[in-house]
XYZ file of N, CA and C in Angstrom:
504
model
N -54.271 -88.542 -43.077
C -54.781 -88.997 -44.348
C -54.275 -90.425 -44.562
N -55.164 -91.297 -44.969
C -54.790 -92.687 -45.189
C -54.068 -92.813 -46.526
N -53.417 -93.957 -46.704
C -52.687 -94.209 -47.941
C -53.637 -94.234 -49.136
N -54.845 -94.752 -48.940
C -55.825 -94.815 -50.016
C -56.277 -93.408 -50.433
N -56.550 -92.542 -49.456
C -56.943 -91.166 -49.758
C -55.798 -90.423 -50.457
N -54.615 -90.640 -49.963
C -53.440 -89.992 -50.539
C -53.279 -90.427 -52.000
N -53.406 -91.712 -52.256
C -53.294 -92.242 -53.612
C -54.375 -91.694 -54.526
N -55.577 -91.564 -54.021
C -56.676 -91.026 -54.811
C -56.412 -89.572 -55.194
N -55.939 -88.760 -54.245
C -55.650 -87.348 -54.515
C -54.528 -87.204 -55.537
N -53.516 -88.049 -55.416
C -52.401 -87.993 -56.376
C -52.891 -88.399 -57.762
N -53.726 -89.402 -57.822
C -54.270 -89.862 -59.105
C -55.039 -88.743 -59.794
N -55.772 -87.948 -59.023
C -56.516 -86.828 -59.598
C -55.594 -85.697 -60.069
N -54.404 -85.587 -59.480
C -53.468 -84.526 -59.844
C -52.628 -84.852 -61.078
N -52.525 -86.116 -61.445
C -51.625 -86.486 -62.549
C -52.008 -85.803 -63.863
N -53.286 -85.553 -64.076
C -53.693 -84.905 -65.328
C -53.204 -83.451 -65.386
N -53.085 -82.796 -64.236
C -52.584 -81.417 -64.244
C -51.053 -81.371 -64.200
N -50.424 -82.457 -63.789
C -48.960 -82.507 -63.752
C -48.360 -82.821 -65.126
N -49.119 -83.511 -65.954
C -48.617 -83.938 -67.264
C -48.161 -82.753 -68.130
N -48.948 -81.649 -68.250
C -48.479 -80.517 -69.072
C -47.176 -79.893 -68.540
N -47.022 -79.872 -67.219
C -45.791 -79.334 -66.638
C -44.605 -80.233 -66.983
N -44.821 -81.534 -66.944
C -43.761 -82.474 -67.308
C -43.376 -82.304 -68.773
N -44.371 -82.101 -69.644
C -44.090 -81.857 -71.064
C -43.323 -80.555 -71.260
N -43.671 -79.545 -70.474
C -42.976 -78.261 -70.576
C -41.512 -78.417 -70.182
N -41.239 -79.208 -69.161
C -39.862 -79.395 -68.700
C -39.040 -80.239 -69.677
N -39.604 -81.358 -70.118
C -38.825 -82.313 -70.911
C -38.892 -82.075 -72.408
N -39.970 -81.476 -72.880
C -40.188 -81.241 -74.317
C -40.254 -82.541 -75.121
N -40.623 -83.626 -74.463
C -40.732 -84.930 -75.118
C -41.800 -85.734 -74.385
N -42.708 -86.363 -75.139
C -43.821 -87.107 -74.540
C -43.380 -88.278 -73.684
N -42.456 -89.089 -74.192
C -41.988 -90.260 -73.444
C -41.246 -89.850 -72.182
N -40.388 -88.839 -72.315
C -39.656 -88.357 -71.136
C -40.610 -87.749 -70.112
N -41.659 -87.096 -70.594
C -42.653 -86.514 -69.696
C -43.378 -87.610 -68.917
N -43.723 -88.703 -69.607
C -44.375 -89.827 -68.919
C -43.450 -90.429 -67.866
N -42.158 -90.557 -68.205
C -41.195 -91.100 -67.243
C -41.067 -90.183 -66.026
N -41.009 -88.878 -66.292
C -40.892 -87.910 -65.200
C -42.127 -87.940 -64.310
N -43.290 -88.031 -64.921
C -44.536 -88.105 -64.152
C -44.567 -89.360 -63.288
N -44.161 -90.477 -63.867
C -44.148 -91.739 -63.124
C -43.169 -91.662 -61.951
N -42.006 -91.097 -62.193
C -41.007 -90.979 -61.125
C -41.496 -90.036 -60.023
N -42.197 -88.981 -60.417
C -42.740 -88.034 -59.443
C -43.781 -88.701 -58.559
N -44.697 -89.447 -59.166
C -45.736 -90.148 -58.404
C -45.100 -91.179 -57.479
N -44.087 -91.886 -57.965
C -43.390 -92.875 -57.155
C -42.754 -92.222 -55.930
N -42.065 -91.089 -56.154
C -41.423 -90.392 -55.038
C -42.458 -89.852 -54.056
N -43.580 -89.392 -54.564
C -44.632 -88.880 -53.679
C -45.178 -89.997 -52.798
N -45.411 -91.185 -53.370
C -45.891 -92.323 -52.580
C -44.859 -92.723 -51.536
N -43.613 -92.774 -51.939
C -42.559 -93.185 -51.004
C -42.365 -92.183 -49.868
N -42.661 -90.919 -50.125
C -42.437 -89.888 -49.114
C -43.739 -89.303 -48.575
N -44.826 -90.077 -48.642
C -46.105 -89.532 -48.198
C -46.102 -89.208 -46.712
N -45.231 -89.843 -45.935
C -45.146 -89.536 -44.509
C -44.577 -88.127 -44.268
N -43.892 -87.563 -45.270
C -43.326 -86.216 -45.149
C -44.344 -85.138 -45.535
N -45.425 -85.542 -46.185
C -46.461 -84.576 -46.566
C -47.292 -84.251 -45.334
N -47.521 -82.954 -45.113
C -48.288 -82.515 -43.945
C -49.704 -82.171 -44.387
N -50.667 -82.725 -43.662
C -52.070 -82.423 -43.954
C -52.311 -80.930 -43.822
N -53.130 -80.406 -44.716
C -53.457 -78.991 -44.685
C -52.579 -78.165 -45.621
N -51.495 -78.753 -46.135
C -50.666 -78.023 -47.089
C -51.125 -78.345 -48.505
N -50.610 -77.633 -49.453
C -51.035 -77.760 -50.839
C -50.346 -78.967 -51.484
N -51.098 -80.023 -51.735
C -50.547 -81.243 -52.318
C -50.073 -81.005 -53.747
N -50.814 -80.189 -54.479
C -50.449 -79.917 -55.867
C -49.090 -79.211 -55.929
N -48.877 -78.219 -55.085
C -47.590 -77.516 -55.051
C -46.473 -78.457 -54.635
N -46.752 -79.344 -53.695
C -45.761 -80.324 -53.237
C -45.359 -81.239 -54.396
N -46.329 -81.663 -55.178
C -46.058 -82.542 -56.322
C -45.256 -81.797 -57.401
N -45.616 -80.542 -57.663
C -44.873 -79.748 -58.643
C -43.404 -79.598 -58.210
N -43.204 -79.379 -56.929
C -41.840 -79.242 -56.407
C -41.070 -80.546 -56.576
N -41.702 -81.661 -56.281
C -41.045 -82.965 -56.467
C -40.675 -83.157 -57.926
N -41.607 -82.799 -58.829
C -41.356 -82.977 -60.257
C -40.200 -82.095 -60.722
N -40.210 -80.837 -60.318
C -39.141 -79.923 -60.730
C -37.783 -80.404 -60.218
N -37.721 -80.788 -58.954
C -36.449 -81.253 -58.378
C -35.978 -82.545 -59.034
N -36.899 -83.426 -59.359
C -36.545 -84.672 -60.042
C -35.996 -84.377 -61.425
N -36.648 -83.459 -62.133
C -36.164 -83.093 -63.465
C -34.754 -82.511 -63.391
N -34.526 -81.599 -62.447
C -33.204 -80.979 -62.308
C -32.148 -82.016 -61.978
N -32.458 -82.912 -61.077
C -31.509 -83.972 -60.704
C -31.189 -84.863 -61.895
N -32.212 -85.257 -62.636
C -31.994 -86.106 -63.817
C -31.184 -85.384 -64.881
N -31.463 -84.097 -65.064
C -30.727 -83.314 -66.057
C -29.251 -83.222 -65.673
N -28.984 -82.913 -64.409
C -27.592 -82.821 -63.957
C -26.878 -84.157 -64.094
N -27.577 -85.233 -63.797
C -26.991 -86.561 -63.935
C -26.658 -86.857 -65.399
N -27.563 -86.462 -66.306
C -27.336 -86.681 -67.731
C -26.141 -85.866 -68.225
N -26.035 -84.625 -67.777
C -24.917 -83.778 -68.186
C -23.598 -84.372 -67.704
N -23.578 -84.831 -66.458
C -22.347 -85.453 -65.933
C -21.999 -86.719 -66.701
N -23.010 -87.487 -67.054
C -22.773 -88.743 -67.772
C -22.254 -88.478 -69.180
N -22.732 -87.394 -69.810
C -22.324 -87.090 -71.178
C -21.075 -86.235 -71.263
N -20.525 -85.854 -70.126
C -19.290 -85.079 -70.129
C -18.138 -86.031 -70.360
N -17.355 -85.728 -71.374
C -16.231 -86.575 -71.729
C -14.946 -85.869 -71.340
N -14.157 -86.525 -70.554
C -12.882 -85.963 -70.140
C -11.785 -86.788 -70.788
N -11.006 -86.138 -71.622
C -9.915 -86.800 -72.326
C -8.694 -86.827 -71.423
N -8.296 -88.023 -70.999
C -7.152 -88.147 -70.103
C -5.897 -88.596 -70.833
N -5.979 -88.709 -72.157
C -4.805 -89.147 -72.908
C -3.849 -87.980 -73.099
N -2.592 -88.308 -73.331
C -1.605 -87.278 -73.616
C -1.885 -86.683 -74.981
N -1.607 -85.425 -75.124
C -1.802 -84.750 -76.405
C -0.527 -84.864 -77.229
N -0.255 -86.050 -77.685
C 0.934 -86.297 -78.485
C 0.555 -86.515 -79.937
N -0.218 -85.594 -80.467
C -0.670 -85.708 -81.845
C 0.202 -84.806 -82.714
N 0.861 -85.392 -83.672
C 1.726 -84.625 -84.547
C 1.209 -84.767 -85.965
N 0.650 -83.684 -86.485
C 0.154 -83.700 -87.847
C 1.254 -83.206 -88.770
N 1.408 -83.910 -89.874
C 2.417 -83.545 -90.873
C 3.799 -83.387 -90.245
N 4.104 -84.255 -89.318
C 5.408 -84.134 -88.673
C 6.464 -84.832 -89.510
N 7.635 -84.309 -89.408
C 8.765 -84.942 -90.087
C 9.919 -84.954 -89.108
N 10.978 -85.636 -89.500
C 12.093 -85.783 -88.579
C 12.844 -84.474 -88.381
N 12.813 -83.600 -89.339
C 13.508 -82.322 -89.166
C 12.580 -81.174 -89.569
N 12.556 -80.185 -88.741
C 11.726 -79.021 -89.006
C 12.645 -77.810 -89.054
N 12.509 -77.044 -90.091
C 13.306 -75.845 -90.244
C 12.361 -74.657 -90.155
N 12.683 -73.711 -89.288
C 11.833 -72.544 -89.123
C 12.636 -71.296 -89.458
N 11.996 -70.450 -90.202
C 12.635 -69.207 -90.597
C 12.194 -68.124 -89.621
N 13.128 -67.527 -88.902
C 12.806 -66.515 -87.915
C 12.878 -65.102 -88.445
N 12.975 -64.943 -89.742
C 13.149 -63.602 -90.319
C 11.948 -62.710 -90.038
N 10.743 -63.236 -90.197
C 9.550 -62.423 -89.982
C 9.496 -61.949 -88.531
N 9.788 -62.835 -87.609
C 9.796 -62.473 -86.200
C 10.821 -61.402 -85.896
N 11.968 -61.485 -86.538
C 12.998 -60.464 -86.337
C 12.537 -59.114 -86.846
N 11.897 -59.098 -88.028
C 11.386 -57.840 -88.569
C 10.342 -57.231 -87.638
N 9.454 -58.065 -87.127
C 8.391 -57.582 -86.244
C 9.002 -56.997 -84.973
N 9.938 -57.721 -84.362
C 10.561 -57.237 -83.134
C 11.311 -55.930 -83.375
N 11.975 -55.825 -84.510
C 12.682 -54.579 -84.836
C 11.695 -53.425 -84.955
N 10.546 -53.674 -85.594
C 9.533 -52.631 -85.736
C 8.939 -52.240 -84.379
N 8.706 -53.227 -83.531
C 8.156 -52.942 -82.196
C 9.142 -52.109 -81.391
N 10.402 -52.524 -81.389
C 11.423 -51.772 -80.648
C 11.570 -50.348 -81.189
N 11.514 -50.202 -82.498
C 11.620 -48.872 -83.098
C 10.426 -48.010 -82.706
N 9.234 -48.616 -82.661
C 8.034 -47.869 -82.278
C 8.124 -47.430 -80.817
N 8.629 -48.306 -79.954
C 8.787 -47.945 -78.541
C 9.816 -46.825 -78.404
N 10.911 -46.945 -79.112
C 11.953 -45.908 -79.056
C 11.444 -44.575 -79.598
N 10.477 -44.612 -80.488
C 9.917 -43.397 -81.078
C 8.978 -42.656 -80.148
N 8.580 -43.285 -79.019
C 7.694 -42.624 -78.063
C 8.449 -41.532 -77.312
N 7.727 -40.520 -76.887
C 8.325 -39.502 -76.022
C 8.690 -40.162 -74.696
N 9.726 -39.658 -74.047
C 10.192 -40.252 -72.786
C 9.106 -40.271 -71.716
N 8.247 -39.251 -71.694
C 7.204 -39.196 -70.671
C 6.217 -40.375 -70.802
N 6.111 -40.982 -71.999
C 5.252 -42.146 -72.208
C 6.069 -43.435 -72.221
N 7.263 -43.353 -72.799
C 8.092 -44.546 -72.962
C 8.537 -45.116 -71.613
N 8.972 -44.262 -70.685
C 9.516 -44.746 -69.412
C 8.448 -45.491 -68.596
N 7.252 -44.909 -68.358
C 6.240 -45.676 -67.610
C 5.810 -46.954 -68.345
N 5.715 -46.866 -69.678
C 5.299 -48.045 -70.441
C 6.317 -49.179 -70.319
N 7.594 -48.872 -70.487
C 8.615 -49.936 -70.402
C 8.710 -50.488 -68.989
N 8.530 -49.633 -67.980
C 8.532 -50.148 -66.596
C 7.360 -51.096 -66.380
N 6.188 -50.709 -66.873
C 5.007 -51.571 -66.740
C 5.216 -52.882 -67.499
N 5.814 -52.769 -68.679
C 6.072 -53.946 -69.505
C 7.041 -54.904 -68.803
N 7.960 -54.353 -68.032
C 8.938 -55.183 -67.311
C 8.374 -55.777 -66.028
N 7.148 -55.400 -65.666
C 6.505 -56.043 -64.521
C 6.246 -55.161 -63.325
N 6.602 -53.891 -63.398
C 6.325 -52.989 -62.288
C 4.818 -52.739 -62.192
N 4.327 -52.582 -60.981
C 2.928 -52.239 -60.743
C 2.766 -50.729 -60.875
N 1.513 -50.296 -61.077
C 1.244 -48.873 -61.240
C 1.793 -48.056 -60.069
N 1.504 -48.530 -58.853
C 1.933 -47.755 -57.689
C 3.456 -47.716 -57.567
N 4.148 -48.774 -58.002
C 5.610 -48.771 -57.974
C 6.175 -47.764 -58.975
N 5.566 -47.698 -60.145
C 6.004 -46.735 -61.167
C 5.762 -45.307 -60.665
N 4.606 -45.093 -60.047
C 4.271 -43.761 -59.526
C 5.274 -43.336 -58.467
N 5.620 -44.249 -57.567
C 6.591 -43.925 -56.527
C 7.971 -43.657 -57.118
N 8.390 -44.475 -58.051
C 9.722 -44.353 -58.651
C 9.865 -43.044 -59.438
N 8.817 -42.676 -60.185
C 8.880 -41.472 -61.013
C 8.369 -40.223 -60.290
N 7.825 -40.437 -59.079
C 7.301 -39.352 -58.262
C 6.202 -38.575 -59.001
N 5.235 -39.352 -59.546
C 4.068 -38.760 -60.205
C 2.821 -39.483 -59.702
N 1.647 -38.880 -59.812
C 0.418 -39.540 -59.345
C 0.130 -40.823 -60.142
N -0.535 -41.765 -59.486
C -0.846 -43.062 -60.113
C -1.763 -42.882 -61.320
N -2.668 -41.909 -61.261
C -3.554 -41.641 -62.400
C -2.772 -41.193 -63.625
N -1.725 -40.425 -63.393
C -0.873 -39.971 -64.494
C -0.138 -41.154 -65.113
N 0.308 -42.086 -64.268
C 0.991 -43.287 -64.765
C 0.047 -44.078 -65.665
N -1.161 -44.298 -65.189
C -2.135 -45.054 -65.979
C -2.423 -44.356 -67.307
N -2.580 -43.052 -67.257
C -2.869 -42.288 -68.461
C -1.714 -42.375 -69.459
N -0.494 -42.235 -68.982
C 0.654 -42.268 -69.880
C 0.843 -43.650 -70.507
N 0.599 -44.695 -69.734
C 0.687 -46.056 -70.287
C -0.404 -46.250 -71.338
N -1.589 -45.741 -71.059
C -2.688 -45.845 -72.022
C -2.337 -45.126 -73.327
N -1.791 -43.923 -73.209
C -1.416 -43.162 -74.404
C -0.307 -43.882 -75.163
N 0.659 -44.448 -74.443
C 1.748 -45.188 -75.099
C 1.191 -46.375 -75.878
N 0.262 -47.095 -75.286
C -0.354 -48.234 -75.981
C -1.073 -47.770 -77.247
N -1.797 -46.660 -77.111
C -2.532 -46.136 -78.253
C -1.578 -45.732 -79.379
N -0.489 -45.089 -79.024
C 0.504 -44.677 -80.023
C 1.154 -45.897 -80.678
N 1.473 -46.904 -79.868
C 2.076 -48.126 -80.420
C 1.096 -48.843 -81.349
N -0.146 -48.864 -80.957
C -1.161 -49.513 -81.797
C -1.280 -48.789 -83.129
N -1.250 -47.476 -83.074
C -1.335 -46.682 -84.294
C -0.097 -46.904 -85.164
N 1.078 -46.944 -84.527
C 2.317 -47.106 -85.263
C 2.526 -48.510 -85.816
N 1.893 -49.492 -85.200
C 2.077 -50.889 -85.611
C 0.820 -51.468 -86.246
N -0.046 -50.615 -86.785
C -1.314 -51.097 -87.366
C -1.089 -52.000 -88.576
N 0.110 -52.008 -89.126
C 0.432 -52.889 -90.243
C 0.288 -54.353 -89.832
N 0.531 -54.603 -88.551
C 0.500 -55.988 -88.055
C -0.865 -56.391 -87.489
N -1.827 -55.495 -87.517
C -3.169 -55.831 -87.030
C -3.818 -56.814 -87.997
N -4.552 -57.761 -87.429
C -5.192 -58.771 -88.289
C -6.369 -58.185 -88.944
């Protein structure tokens, strides 16, 4: 196919490509830009087009890939990465006094709730809380791993029920 024939066929396809460009961009000006870029790329790569294949499908593919590339480029360009240190102090003063009384009350209540659990639930729960894995707890207590999981689950449920005062 000669360059003139190729150009004529592309010119006839632009009217059917325009609605697809509008669908992708949702803006008339952007659609015109996308269509122009698609036609430009098709002319530049006409040596890659094989006679006998569907030119319309080839053009749609060029348009879709161009849109995706432009979109990704726009997203990268609009991504803002803050490289500054986060040294923002709002309402800061030279001395800060913090009252730890509430934290002490909460910790006392949590410890009391844990101590209130039956040993069959408390022991696996505290081991898990200290960092033991399920299989390590099962081996240490000589019980099945499913039982360990169940007992930890029940302990959590009991603690949640006992400490519901602190739920938001």
